[in-house]
Short mmCIF file of C-alpha atoms in Angstrom, two decimals:
data_model
loop_
_atom_site.label_atom_id
_atom_site.label_comp_id
_atom_site.label_asym_id
_atom_site.label_seq_id
_atom_site.Cartn_x
_atom_site.Cartn_y
_atom_site.Cartn_z
CA UNK U 18 6.06 0.39 -1.34
CA UNK U 19 2.76 1.98 -0.75
CA UNK U 20 3.05 1.31 3.39
CA UNK U 21 6.92 2.91 2.49
CA UNK U 22 5.12 6.01 1.65
CA UNK U 23 2.26 6.29 4.52
CA UNK U 24 5.05 6.53 6.99
CA UNK U 25 6.85 8.97 4.77
CA UNK U 26 4.31 11.31 4.34
CA UNK U 27 2.31 13.60 6.80
CA UNK U 28 -1.24 12.59 5.59
CA UNK U 29 -3.55 10.91 6.83
CA UNK U 30 -4.27 7.37 5.02
CA UNK U 31 -6.64 4.62 5.26
CA UNK U 32 -4.41 1.95 7.16
CA UNK U 33 -6.64 0.47 9.62
CA UNK U 34 -4.03 1.05 12.69
CA UNK U 35 -4.26 -2.00 15.76
CA UNK U 36 -5.95 -4.16 13.78
CA UNK U 37 -3.94 -7.34 13.12
CA UNK U 38 -3.72 -9.39 9.60
CA UNK U 39 -4.81 -12.52 9.72
CA UNK U 40 -1.50 -14.36 9.78
CA UNK U 41 -2.07 -16.36 6.15
CA UNK U 42 -2.40 -13.21 4.25
CA UNK U 43 0.77 -11.69 6.77
CA UNK U 44 2.97 -9.48 4.43
CA UNK U 45 0.85 -9.57 1.60
CA UNK U 46 -2.28 -7.60 2.63
CA UNK U 47 -2.74 -4.39 4.08
CA UNK U 48 -6.40 -3.93 6.34
CA UNK U 49 -7.43 -0.46 5.79
CA UNK U 50 -10.71 1.72 6.93
CA UNK U 51 -13.59 1.78 4.78
CA UNK U 52 -13.81 5.06 3.32
CA UNK U 53 -16.43 7.37 1.48
CA UNK U 54 -14.57 7.80 -1.33
CA UNK U 55 -14.48 10.77 -4.06
CA UNK U 56 -15.05 9.73 -8.01
CA UNK U 57 -11.62 12.05 -8.64
CA UNK U 58 -8.31 10.77 -10.27
CA UNK U 59 -6.29 13.44 -8.64
CA UNK U 60 -3.63 12.95 -11.18
CA UNK U 61 -0.21 15.39 -10.20
CA UNK U 62 2.01 16.10 -13.60
CA UNK U 63 5.17 17.70 -13.01
CA UNK U 64 6.67 16.85 -15.89
CA UNK U 65 4.51 16.22 -19.40
CA UNK U 66 4.82 12.80 -20.92
CA UNK U 67 2.31 10.04 -21.87
CA UNK U 68 -1.69 10.92 -22.19
CA UNK U 69 -0.82 14.63 -21.42
CA UNK U 70 0.97 15.06 -23.72
CA UNK U 71 -1.25 14.33 -26.77
CA UNK U 72 -3.49 15.80 -25.12
CA UNK U 73 -1.01 18.89 -25.08
CA UNK U 74 0.22 18.38 -29.27
CA UNK U 75 -3.84 18.31 -29.69
CA UNK U 76 -4.97 21.57 -27.74
CA UNK U 77 -1.85 23.75 -26.00
CA UNK U 78 -3.04 22.68 -22.71
CA UNK U 79 -4.12 19.53 -20.31
CA UNK U 80 -7.21 18.52 -18.31
CA UNK U 81 -8.25 23.14 -19.31
CA UNK U 82 -4.45 23.91 -17.90
CA UNK U 83 -2.54 26.35 -20.36
CA UNK U 84 0.82 25.65 -21.19
CA UNK U 85 3.55 26.99 -22.85
CA UNK U 86 4.41 26.13 -25.93
CA UNK U 87 7.15 24.50 -27.59
CA UNK U 88 7.09 20.92 -24.72
CA UNK U 89 8.75 18.36 -25.92
CA UNK U 90 7.90 14.44 -24.42
CA UNK U 91 9.68 14.79 -20.57
CA UNK U 92 9.99 18.36 -20.30
CA UNK U 93 10.22 19.31 -17.16
CA UNK U 94 6.62 21.99 -16.29
CA UNK U 95 7.27 25.10 -15.23
CA UNK U 96 5.50 24.13 -12.00
CA UNK U 97 3.69 20.99 -11.03
CA UNK U 98 -0.04 21.18 -12.12
CA UNK U 99 -3.65 19.12 -11.28
CA UNK U 100 -5.10 17.23 -14.27
CA UNK U 101 -8.11 15.14 -12.51
CA UNK U 102 -9.64 12.53 -14.34
CA UNK U 103 -13.62 11.14 -13.20
CA UNK U 104 -13.64 7.56 -12.38
CA UNK U 105 -15.82 5.82 -14.87
CA UNK U 106 -17.51 2.16 -14.26
CA UNK U 107 -15.37 -1.15 -14.19
CA UNK U 108 -14.78 -1.37 -17.58
CA UNK U 109 -14.53 1.42 -18.95
CA UNK U 110 -11.48 3.98 -18.79
CA UNK U 111 -11.62 7.37 -17.00
CA UNK U 112 -12.29 10.82 -18.08
CA UNK U 113 -9.85 13.80 -17.67
CA UNK U 114 -11.71 16.16 -16.82
CA UNK U 115 -11.04 20.74 -15.53
CA UNK U 116 -10.84 21.23 -12.44
CA UNK U 117 -14.43 23.49 -12.93
CA UNK U 118 -15.89 19.90 -13.43
CA UNK U 119 -14.32 18.21 -10.02
CA UNK U 120 -16.16 21.63 -8.87
CA UNK U 121 -19.45 20.77 -9.83
CA UNK U 122 -18.99 17.06 -9.32
CA UNK U 123 -17.82 17.58 -5.50
CA UNK U 124 -18.18 20.92 -4.04
CA UNK U 125 -15.45 23.90 -4.21
CA UNK U 126 -14.52 23.31 -0.58
CA UNK U 127 -13.51 19.36 -1.34
CA UNK U 128 -12.04 20.55 -5.24
CA UNK U 129 -9.79 23.30 -3.50
CA UNK U 130 -9.49 20.40 -0.90
CA UNK U 131 -8.24 17.65 -2.99
CA UNK U 132 -6.57 19.92 -4.95
CA UNK U 133 -4.10 20.89 -2.63
CA UNK U 134 -3.62 18.11 -0.81
CA UNK U 135 -2.13 16.12 -4.18
CA UNK U 136 -0.31 19.31 -5.01
CA UNK U 137 1.65 18.82 -1.78
CA UNK U 138 1.79 14.98 -1.25
CA UNK U 139 3.64 15.41 -4.59
CA UNK U 140 6.11 18.01 -3.56
CA UNK U 141 7.31 16.05 0.34
CA UNK U 142 7.55 12.91 -2.51
CA UNK U 143 9.23 14.36 -5.11
CA UNK U 144 12.50 15.51 -2.20
CA UNK U 145 12.58 12.14 -1.39
CA UNK U 146 12.67 10.42 -4.94
CA UNK U 147 15.32 12.92 -5.74
CA UNK U 148 17.24 12.13 -2.77
CA UNK U 149 17.63 8.86 -4.26
CA UNK U 150 18.32 9.57 -7.79
CA UNK U 151 15.23 10.31 -9.19
CA UNK U 152 12.43 11.38 -10.98
CA UNK U 153 8.90 11.42 -9.74
CA UNK U 154 7.34 12.78 -13.30
CA UNK U 155 3.26 12.35 -12.27
CA UNK U 156 1.78 10.33 -10.11
CA UNK U 157 -2.14 10.04 -9.08
CA UNK U 158 -3.94 10.10 -6.18
CA UNK U 159 -7.29 9.05 -4.37
CA UNK U 160 -8.85 10.38 -1.38
CA UNK U 161 -11.70 9.44 0.73
CA UNK U 162 -13.53 10.96 3.40
CA UNK U 163 -13.71 8.66 6.64
CA UNK U 164 -17.14 8.38 7.85
CA UNK U 165 -15.90 8.39 11.80
CA UNK U 166 -14.46 11.59 11.63
CA UNK U 167 -15.35 13.78 8.26
CA UNK U 168 -12.12 13.53 7.40
CA UNK U 169 -10.59 13.96 3.71
CA UNK U 170 -7.84 10.76 3.98
CA UNK U 171 -5.57 9.15 1.14
CA UNK U 172 -6.85 5.67 -0.03
CA UNK U 173 -5.91 3.15 -2.70
CA UNK U 174 -1.97 2.56 -3.73
CA UNK U 175 0.19 5.12 -3.57
CA UNK U 176 3.14 5.89 -5.41
CA UNK U 177 3.75 2.76 -6.81
CA UNK U 178 4.72 2.15 -10.18
CA UNK U 179 1.65 1.16 -11.02
CA UNK U 180 -0.01 4.99 -10.95
CA UNK U 181 3.61 7.00 -10.80
CA UNK U 182 6.38 7.37 -13.95
CA UNK U 183 9.77 7.33 -12.20
CA UNK U 184 12.51 7.88 -14.67
CA UNK U 185 16.44 7.73 -13.34
CA UNK U 186 17.44 11.73 -12.94
CA UNK U 187 21.72 10.95 -14.15
CA UNK U 188 20.29 9.21 -17.39
CA UNK U 189 17.28 12.01 -17.74
CA UNK U 190 19.97 14.38 -17.13
CA UNK U 191 22.88 13.44 -19.79
CA UNK U 192 19.75 13.45 -22.27
CA UNK U 193 18.27 9.77 -21.87
CA UNK U 194 14.54 9.91 -21.10
CA UNK U 195 13.70 6.47 -22.32
CA UNK U 196 14.72 4.97 -18.03
CA UNK U 197 12.02 4.47 -16.41
CA UNK U 198 10.99 2.81 -13.16
CA UNK U 199 6.90 2.17 -13.94
CA UNK U 200 4.69 -0.52 -16.24
CA UNK U 201 5.98 1.18 -19.40
CA UNK U 202 7.39 -1.77 -20.41
CA UNK U 203 3.96 -3.63 -19.78
CA UNK U 204 2.07 -1.04 -22.32
CA UNK U 205 5.34 -1.25 -25.01
CA UNK U 206 4.65 -4.22 -24.78
CA UNK U 207 1.55 -4.55 -25.48
CA UNK U 208 1.60 -2.01 -28.20
CA UNK U 209 3.62 -4.48 -30.50
CA UNK U 210 1.00 -7.28 -29.47
CA UNK U 211 -1.90 -6.54 -29.61
CA UNK U 212 -4.83 -3.61 -31.51
CA UNK U 213 -7.08 -2.15 -28.28
CA UNK U 214 -9.62 -2.25 -31.47
CA UNK U 215 -9.42 -5.42 -32.39
CA UNK U 216 -12.24 -6.53 -30.19
CA UNK U 217 -9.92 -9.07 -28.66
CA UNK U 218 -8.51 -9.42 -24.89
CA UNK U 219 -5.18 -8.64 -24.48
CA UNK U 220 -3.10 -11.40 -24.73
CA UNK U 221 -1.31 -13.02 -21.93
CA UNK U 222 2.20 -11.23 -20.77
CA UNK U 223 4.72 -12.75 -21.31
CA UNK U 224 7.28 -14.35 -18.77
CA UNK U 225 10.36 -12.06 -20.09
CA UNK U 226 7.70 -9.15 -19.60
CA UNK U 227 6.64 -9.72 -15.96
CA UNK U 228 10.01 -10.51 -15.44
CA UNK U 229 11.70 -7.19 -16.20
CA UNK U 230 8.82 -5.28 -15.13
CA UNK U 231 9.02 -6.84 -11.38
CA UNK U 232 13.26 -6.35 -10.65
CA UNK U 233 12.55 -2.28 -12.02
CA UNK U 234 9.59 -2.54 -9.41
CA UNK U 235 12.32 -4.31 -6.67
CA UNK U 236 14.80 -2.12 -8.45
CA UNK U 237 13.19 1.43 -7.63
CA UNK U 238 11.91 -0.07 -3.97
CA UNK U 239 16.05 -0.75 -2.99
CA UNK U 240 16.77 2.79 -4.30
CA UNK U 241 13.94 4.49 -2.52
CA UNK U 242 14.77 2.43 0.47
CA UNK U 243 18.28 3.19 0.67
CA UNK U 244 18.54 6.75 0.64
CA UNK U 245 15.36 7.33 3.07
CA UNK U 246 16.18 5.30 5.49
#
């Protein structure tokens, strides 16, 4: 799915063109350029949901972006917003930060470029999703600098259900805000079967959860590809 989006989006990406993929991993691996990654998760939200909604209920804002009062879970925002996070060390939780903090970390020029590029890519992706009868509620991008050119490049996986919330547009418009194509199935199962404060490792996912999640991912890809050849 990442390759689908790389082909659709007019933004430099990390794929290493012209480098042959070893036969033993063809179809399940890509070869990417080594980038100097910025330590910022570039989250864009077009709708309010999940942890963003919890922060809004507590503060009236997300990552310092003040929002109108009275918003409900799943509401569309007046305009998409950039709500960054600082990438923590492996094993730690990422920290939601303000745009001003992004400037402190990477400098004003890079911060502005990260925000502008993230919002532009989100807008393009939202239009493509809309054609497929989908709503792109929110997503996360990661960017790096290409050491060879100094160019800002889109890296990591892009717009997959691992990093994005997709909703069924028809269901949403009829009042059903739970028809999603993302990893919410896994989140819900873990909430029901594991206490993250217990100090224990998360349980192994059931075969049913794995199957249901895989099916939703495949259905999403089919919807996108069927209407965006």
